[in-house]
Amino acid sequence: MTCTQPLSQHIKADGSVTNLEEYQAGYGYQGLSKALSMDPNELVDYVKQANLRGRGGAGFNTGLKWSFVPPLEKLPGPRYVICNADEMEPGTFKDRWLMEHDPHQLIEGLAIAAYAIQAETAFIFLRADYDLCAQRLQQAIDDAVAAGLLGSSLNARGYNLEVLLHTSAGRYICGEETALINSLEGKRANPRFKPPFPQVSGLFGRPTVVNNVETLCNLPHILHHGIDWYANLGLGEDNGTKLYGVSGKVNNPGCWELPIGTPVKEILALAGGMQSGVGLRGFLPGGGSTDFLTAEHVDLAMDYGTIQAAGSRMGTGTMIILDDQTCPVGMVLNLIRFFAQESCGWCTPCRNGLPFIRQVLTDIEAGNGQVADLEQLLELCGYIGIGNTYCALAPGAAEPLQSALKYFRDDFSAHIEQGCCPYDKPTRHMQEAN
Amino acid sequence: MEHLIATSASTNQPDRWRSKIEPLNAVEEQQIADQVSHYPQPQAATIEALKIVQQQQGWVSDGKLKAIAERLNMSPDQVDSVATFYNKIYRRPVGNTVITLCDSISCWIMGYEGLREAICRELQISLGQTTSDQQITLLPTPCLGACNRAPAVMVGEELHGPVSAEQLIRLAQQAKEAQS
């Protein structure tokens, strides 16, 4: 039987965790064994060819990212791999799903990545609120160490690996890889200027690779089944599967592993369609910092290229649905409040721009806006855009705003003309009904 | 709202670091030493140290913060700049149970505002406050990563969702009863 849902094959409906014995009853840790039998450079090339693209949102080729780490012969000394498990992108809950149910899959993937760049210390940087994940991951690390799957002399080359779990104290910016590195060094999580890139100078000034949970979880399967199998899993030009999620007023919100490139409407169908009495207005395809798409875009394939060509980003692949009873201005205001609060305050466009935008939007939502505000908001989106900031937080915050101004401009105008939020009553009514 | 969460208890007092050092207890010492051993420099264990003290004391007082600074070879201001940066480090006392309401997008769509109104009315406090019997502190939290279970809340370390206003009030009552 061909394996079409590799990442979720061990996930049980009752929410219980897959233990080491169950994980190894399949081909658990055999991907790591295969990796450990390879030369590290060969492994990096292998993963590069598999074209596994970063599942945290940026979509960068994982093997290529690793290949920027200087070889151990040229730069001896410690190097690190960090699993970015600081899942805090609004609307995103896929990594929690993977870690809670199948922690060994992540640990195996992390060990493969660590071996590829010859890191002997690997960290899992876990977000603060994922207490159940923390518990299950630590148990899995302990079990893997006890079984000799992690630790010292793992292969003929005498490779050693220690895996450490770091639980964060909560801040969205920690998901940005250089901010995450600062946080792991015990500092405020301000992003760093790049270059130098972390692969050259990262954690404690040493070569460092940061990979997302879902990205790492792909590795054991690529190693076990091979590149051709992996390439055939995807529907379009991308390879493998993707965890897609849907939240909002749908009948069956959730997370599913599907071939990468599955059309939006098929994912919505798995979510059971819209709740009765509400219609689909639009959606954020991959978390809070992606541009809105509308009901017209449901035929599109959810892959990096297609969603980008439509003017948004696949991001984390977890969609947030805007229904026709929910105020788009209120939705954008909620997102901007989040981004303004979670800005680290390091650079001016983000620190000053986001609270300013929040104020303008608060005024509009309260019915105190002016027509000129809309042009000003667009102008502000430019000021906080790419190239003006240290990291992608503010440019990401601009995405839902600029696209809402494009697709839902009439709603903004209605707030200004009517001097109130036209959705106020139905929204309250809906909440009471819930 | 953010200013309600992680503000120093005594921001306006220039002499705040004159407060007496509260030495780390044996458990704190041992757990912090264990974390320090993971890193090439002791400072890297700052966040872990703050969390360890908070686990023991419920919050991080100025006196304990000074003790952490001393242990990690840092100034109290350095440690405080880290402590106040992160949402989940409490620099003021909190109630026996902390209830956090997710206020981000999916939970907002699914009725966060109604939940907030109901629980604030029930507990007679606003977000960022603690009930007068010191039982419950109510805080907002950015996206809990439980969007498929929106609206979601955490009661202590336990995630609940989707919750109705009635269910949330019941959870708060249960938390109070469990303590009394």
PDB file of N, CA and C in Angstrom, chain A residues 81-131:
ATOM      1  N   VAL A  81      20.933  22.957  15.652  1.00  0.00           N
ATOM      2  CA  VAL A  81      19.663  22.927  14.930  1.00  0.00           C
ATOM      3  C   VAL A  81      18.568  23.274  15.928  1.00  0.00           C
ATOM      4  N   ILE A  82      17.662  24.128  15.497  1.00  0.00           N
ATOM      5  CA  ILE A  82      16.545  24.512  16.360  1.00  0.00           C
ATOM      6  C   ILE A  82      15.247  24.203  15.637  1.00  0.00           C
ATOM      7  N   CYS A  83      14.359  23.518  16.327  1.00  0.00           N
ATOM      8  CA  CYS A  83      13.017  23.329  15.786  1.00  0.00           C
ATOM      9  C   CYS A  83      12.157  24.513  16.225  1.00  0.00           C
ATOM     10  N   ASN A  84      11.626  25.223  15.238  1.00  0.00           N
ATOM     11  CA  ASN A  84      10.742  26.343  15.535  1.00  0.00           C
ATOM     12  C   ASN A  84       9.339  25.799  15.804  1.00  0.00           C
ATOM     13  N   ALA A  85       9.032  25.642  17.093  1.00  0.00           N
ATOM     14  CA  ALA A  85       7.713  25.147  17.507  1.00  0.00           C
ATOM     15  C   ALA A  85       6.984  26.264  18.257  1.00  0.00           C
ATOM     16  N   ASP A  86       7.313  27.505  17.882  1.00  0.00           N
ATOM     17  CA  ASP A  86       6.667  28.651  18.536  1.00  0.00           C
ATOM     18  C   ASP A  86       5.432  29.055  17.737  1.00  0.00           C
ATOM     19  N   GLU A  87       4.548  28.106  17.533  1.00  0.00           N
ATOM     20  CA  GLU A  87       3.393  28.339  16.669  1.00  0.00           C
ATOM     21  C   GLU A  87       2.458  29.394  17.278  1.00  0.00           C
ATOM     22  N   MET A  88       2.568  30.630  16.773  1.00  0.00           N
ATOM     23  CA  MET A  88       1.695  31.692  17.307  1.00  0.00           C
ATOM     24  C   MET A  88       1.034  32.504  16.200  1.00  0.00           C
ATOM     25  N   GLU A  89       1.172  32.051  14.961  1.00  0.00           N
ATOM     26  CA  GLU A  89       0.514  32.767  13.861  1.00  0.00           C
ATOM     27  C   GLU A  89      -1.003  32.643  14.042  1.00  0.00           C
ATOM     28  N   PRO A  90      -1.714  33.771  14.097  1.00  0.00           N
ATOM     29  CA  PRO A  90      -3.156  33.659  14.324  1.00  0.00           C
ATOM     30  C   PRO A  90      -3.815  32.712  13.322  1.00  0.00           C
ATOM     31  N   GLY A  91      -4.650  31.828  13.830  1.00  0.00           N
ATOM     32  CA  GLY A  91      -5.372  30.902  12.974  1.00  0.00           C
ATOM     33  C   GLY A  91      -4.623  29.612  12.704  1.00  0.00           C
ATOM     34  N   THR A  92      -3.454  29.429  13.316  1.00  0.00           N
ATOM     35  CA  THR A  92      -2.602  28.280  12.986  1.00  0.00           C
ATOM     36  C   THR A  92      -2.516  27.307  14.154  1.00  0.00           C
ATOM     37  N   PHE A  93      -2.805  26.029  13.869  1.00  0.00           N
ATOM     38  CA  PHE A  93      -2.814  25.043  14.946  1.00  0.00           C
ATOM     39  C   PHE A  93      -2.323  23.690  14.462  1.00  0.00           C
ATOM     40  N   LYS A  94      -1.570  23.689  13.348  1.00  0.00           N
ATOM     41  CA  LYS A  94      -1.129  22.428  12.746  1.00  0.00           C
ATOM     42  C   LYS A  94       0.029  21.784  13.507  1.00  0.00           C
ATOM     43  N   ASP A  95       0.966  22.606  14.003  1.00  0.00           N
ATOM     44  CA  ASP A  95       2.139  22.037  14.670  1.00  0.00           C
ATOM     45  C   ASP A  95       1.747  21.435  16.017  1.00  0.00           C
ATOM     46  N   ARG A  96       0.794  22.077  16.683  1.00  0.00           N
ATOM     47  CA  ARG A  96       0.265  21.506  17.934  1.00  0.00           C
ATOM     48  C   ARG A  96      -0.249  20.086  17.681  1.00  0.00           C
ATOM     49  N   TRP A  97      -1.003  19.946  16.605  1.00  0.00           N
ATOM     50  CA  TRP A  97      -1.617  18.669  16.230  1.00  0.00           C
ATOM     51  C   TRP A  97      -0.534  17.601  16.058  1.00  0.00           C
ATOM     52  N   LEU A  98       0.537  17.950  15.349  1.00  0.00           N
ATOM     53  CA  LEU A  98       1.632  17.001  15.112  1.00  0.00           C
ATOM     54  C   LEU A  98       2.356  16.636  16.405  1.00  0.00           C
ATOM     55  N   MET A  99       2.641  17.644  17.231  1.00  0.00           N
ATOM     56  CA  MET A  99       3.449  17.407  18.441  1.00  0.00           C
ATOM     57  C   MET A  99       2.671  16.673  19.518  1.00  0.00           C
ATOM     58  N   GLU A 100       1.386  17.012  19.653  1.00  0.00           N
ATOM     59  CA  GLU A 100       0.590  16.361  20.698  1.00  0.00           C
ATOM     60  C   GLU A 100       0.390  14.885  20.401  1.00  0.00           C
ATOM     61  N   HIS A 101       0.229  14.567  19.112  1.00  0.00           N
ATOM     62  CA  HIS A 101      -0.129  13.196  18.758  1.00  0.00           C
ATOM     63  C   HIS A 101       1.056  12.309  18.434  1.00  0.00           C
ATOM     64  N   ASP A 102       2.085  12.876  17.834  1.00  0.00           N
ATOM     65  CA  ASP A 102       3.188  12.036  17.351  1.00  0.00           C
ATOM     66  C   ASP A 102       4.544  12.709  17.590  1.00  0.00           C
ATOM     67  N   PRO A 103       4.944  12.848  18.856  1.00  0.00           N
ATOM     68  CA  PRO A 103       6.176  13.584  19.154  1.00  0.00           C
ATOM     69  C   PRO A 103       7.444  12.939  18.589  1.00  0.00           C
ATOM     70  N   HIS A 104       7.452  11.585  18.477  1.00  0.00           N
ATOM     71  CA  HIS A 104       8.669  10.929  17.983  1.00  0.00           C
ATOM     72  C   HIS A 104       8.973  11.293  16.527  1.00  0.00           C
ATOM     73  N   GLN A 105       7.919  11.541  15.750  1.00  0.00           N
ATOM     74  CA  GLN A 105       8.119  11.923  14.352  1.00  0.00           C
ATOM     75  C   GLN A 105       8.950  13.203  14.276  1.00  0.00           C
ATOM     76  N   LEU A 106       8.630  14.166  15.154  1.00  0.00           N
ATOM     77  CA  LEU A 106       9.385  15.424  15.173  1.00  0.00           C
ATOM     78  C   LEU A 106      10.815  15.189  15.641  1.00  0.00           C
ATOM     79  N   ILE A 107      10.956  14.380  16.674  1.00  0.00           N
ATOM     80  CA  ILE A 107      12.303  14.143  17.215  1.00  0.00           C
ATOM     81  C   ILE A 107      13.184  13.442  16.181  1.00  0.00           C
ATOM     82  N   GLU A 108      12.590  12.503  15.451  1.00  0.00           N
ATOM     83  CA  GLU A 108      13.359  11.822  14.409  1.00  0.00           C
ATOM     84  C   GLU A 108      13.776  12.818  13.317  1.00  0.00           C
ATOM     85  N   GLY A 109      12.837  13.654  12.904  1.00  0.00           N
ATOM     86  CA  GLY A 109      13.147  14.662  11.878  1.00  0.00           C
ATOM     87  C   GLY A 109      14.222  15.627  12.342  1.00  0.00           C
ATOM     88  N   LEU A 110      14.119  16.024  13.589  1.00  0.00           N
ATOM     89  CA  LEU A 110      15.102  16.955  14.165  1.00  0.00           C
ATOM     90  C   LEU A 110      16.492  16.322  14.193  1.00  0.00           C
ATOM     91  N   ALA A 111      16.528  15.028  14.532  1.00  0.00           N
ATOM     92  CA  ALA A 111      17.811  14.336  14.582  1.00  0.00           C
ATOM     93  C   ALA A 111      18.425  14.228  13.184  1.00  0.00           C
ATOM     94  N   ILE A 112      17.577  14.018  12.177  1.00  0.00           N
ATOM     95  CA  ILE A 112      18.081  13.944  10.790  1.00  0.00           C
ATOM     96  C   ILE A 112      18.677  15.300  10.388  1.00  0.00           C
ATOM     97  N   ALA A 113      17.968  16.373  10.699  1.00  0.00           N
ATOM     98  CA  ALA A 113      18.461  17.716  10.363  1.00  0.00           C
ATOM     99  C   ALA A 113      19.766  18.007  11.094  1.00  0.00           C
ATOM    100  N   ALA A 114      19.821  17.610  12.360  1.00  0.00           N
ATOM    101  CA  ALA A 114      21.021  17.868  13.163  1.00  0.00           C
ATOM    102  C   ALA A 114      22.220  17.143  12.563  1.00  0.00           C
ATOM    103  N   TYR A 115      22.000  15.886  12.170  1.00  0.00           N
ATOM    104  CA  TYR A 115      23.103  15.116  11.593  1.00  0.00           C
ATOM    105  C   TYR A 115      23.581  15.749  10.272  1.00  0.00           C
ATOM    106  N   ALA A 116      22.615  16.241   9.492  1.00  0.00           N
ATOM    107  CA  ALA A 116      22.966  16.813   8.185  1.00  0.00           C
ATOM    108  C   ALA A 116      23.959  17.963   8.318  1.00  0.00           C
ATOM    109  N   ILE A 117      23.788  18.787   9.336  1.00  0.00           N
ATOM    110  CA  ILE A 117      24.722  19.915   9.494  1.00  0.00           C
ATOM    111  C   ILE A 117      25.726  19.648  10.614  1.00  0.00           C
ATOM    112  N   GLN A 118      25.755  18.417  11.102  1.00  0.00           N
ATOM    113  CA  GLN A 118      26.728  17.995  12.114  1.00  0.00           C
ATOM    114  C   GLN A 118      26.577  18.766  13.423  1.00  0.00           C
ATOM    115  N   ALA A 119      25.327  19.053  13.771  1.00  0.00           N
ATOM    116  CA  ALA A 119      25.050  19.686  15.061  1.00  0.00           C
ATOM    117  C   ALA A 119      24.929  18.600  16.120  1.00  0.00           C
ATOM    118  N   GLU A 120      25.560  18.796  17.258  1.00  0.00           N
ATOM    119  CA  GLU A 120      25.451  17.792  18.319  1.00  0.00           C
ATOM    120  C   GLU A 120      24.510  18.253  19.442  1.00  0.00           C
ATOM    121  N   THR A 121      23.944  19.441  19.274  1.00  0.00           N
ATOM    122  CA  THR A 121      22.896  19.909  20.182  1.00  0.00           C
ATOM    123  C   THR A 121      21.722  20.399  19.337  1.00  0.00           C
ATOM    124  N   ALA A 122      20.540  19.937  19.667  1.00  0.00           N
ATOM    125  CA  ALA A 122      19.338  20.384  18.966  1.00  0.00           C
ATOM    126  C   ALA A 122      18.335  20.877  19.999  1.00  0.00           C
ATOM    127  N   PHE A 123      17.727  22.011  19.720  1.00  0.00           N
ATOM    128  CA  PHE A 123      16.719  22.562  20.627  1.00  0.00           C
ATOM    129  C   PHE A 123      15.340  22.490  19.974  1.00  0.00           C
ATOM    130  N   ILE A 124      14.346  22.233  20.803  1.00  0.00           N
ATOM    131  CA  ILE A 124      12.957  22.437  20.370  1.00  0.00           C
ATOM    132  C   ILE A 124      12.480  23.689  21.094  1.00  0.00           C
ATOM    133  N   PHE A 125      12.200  24.739  20.324  1.00  0.00           N
ATOM    134  CA  PHE A 125      11.731  25.993  20.919  1.00  0.00           C
ATOM    135  C   PHE A 125      10.205  25.968  20.867  1.00  0.00           C
ATOM    136  N   LEU A 126       9.608  25.634  22.004  1.00  0.00           N
ATOM    137  CA  LEU A 126       8.158  25.401  22.061  1.00  0.00           C
ATOM    138  C   LEU A 126       7.437  26.606  22.656  1.00  0.00           C
ATOM    139  N   ARG A 127       6.297  26.947  22.090  1.00  0.00           N
ATOM    140  CA  ARG A 127       5.563  28.110  22.609  1.00  0.00           C
ATOM    141  C   ARG A 127       5.065  27.844  24.031  1.00  0.00           C
ATOM    142  N   ALA A 128       4.837  28.940  24.735  1.00  0.00           N
ATOM    143  CA  ALA A 128       4.561  28.867  26.169  1.00  0.00           C
ATOM    144  C   ALA A 128       3.318  28.059  26.514  1.00  0.00           C
ATOM    145  N   ASP A 129       2.273  28.200  25.716  1.00  0.00           N
ATOM    146  CA  ASP A 129       0.973  27.666  26.139  1.00  0.00           C
ATOM    147  C   ASP A 129       0.762  26.199  25.791  1.00  0.00           C
ATOM    148  N   TYR A 130       1.731  25.587  25.094  1.00  0.00           N
ATOM    149  CA  TYR A 130       1.535  24.208  24.655  1.00  0.00           C
ATOM    150  C   TYR A 130       1.992  23.233  25.745  1.00  0.00           C
ATOM    151  N   ASP A 131       1.280  23.252  26.859  1.00  0.00           N
ATOM    152  CA  ASP A 131       1.700  22.446  28.004  1.00  0.00           C
ATOM    153  C   ASP A 131       1.643  20.948  27.716  1.00  0.00           C
TER     154      ASP A 131
END
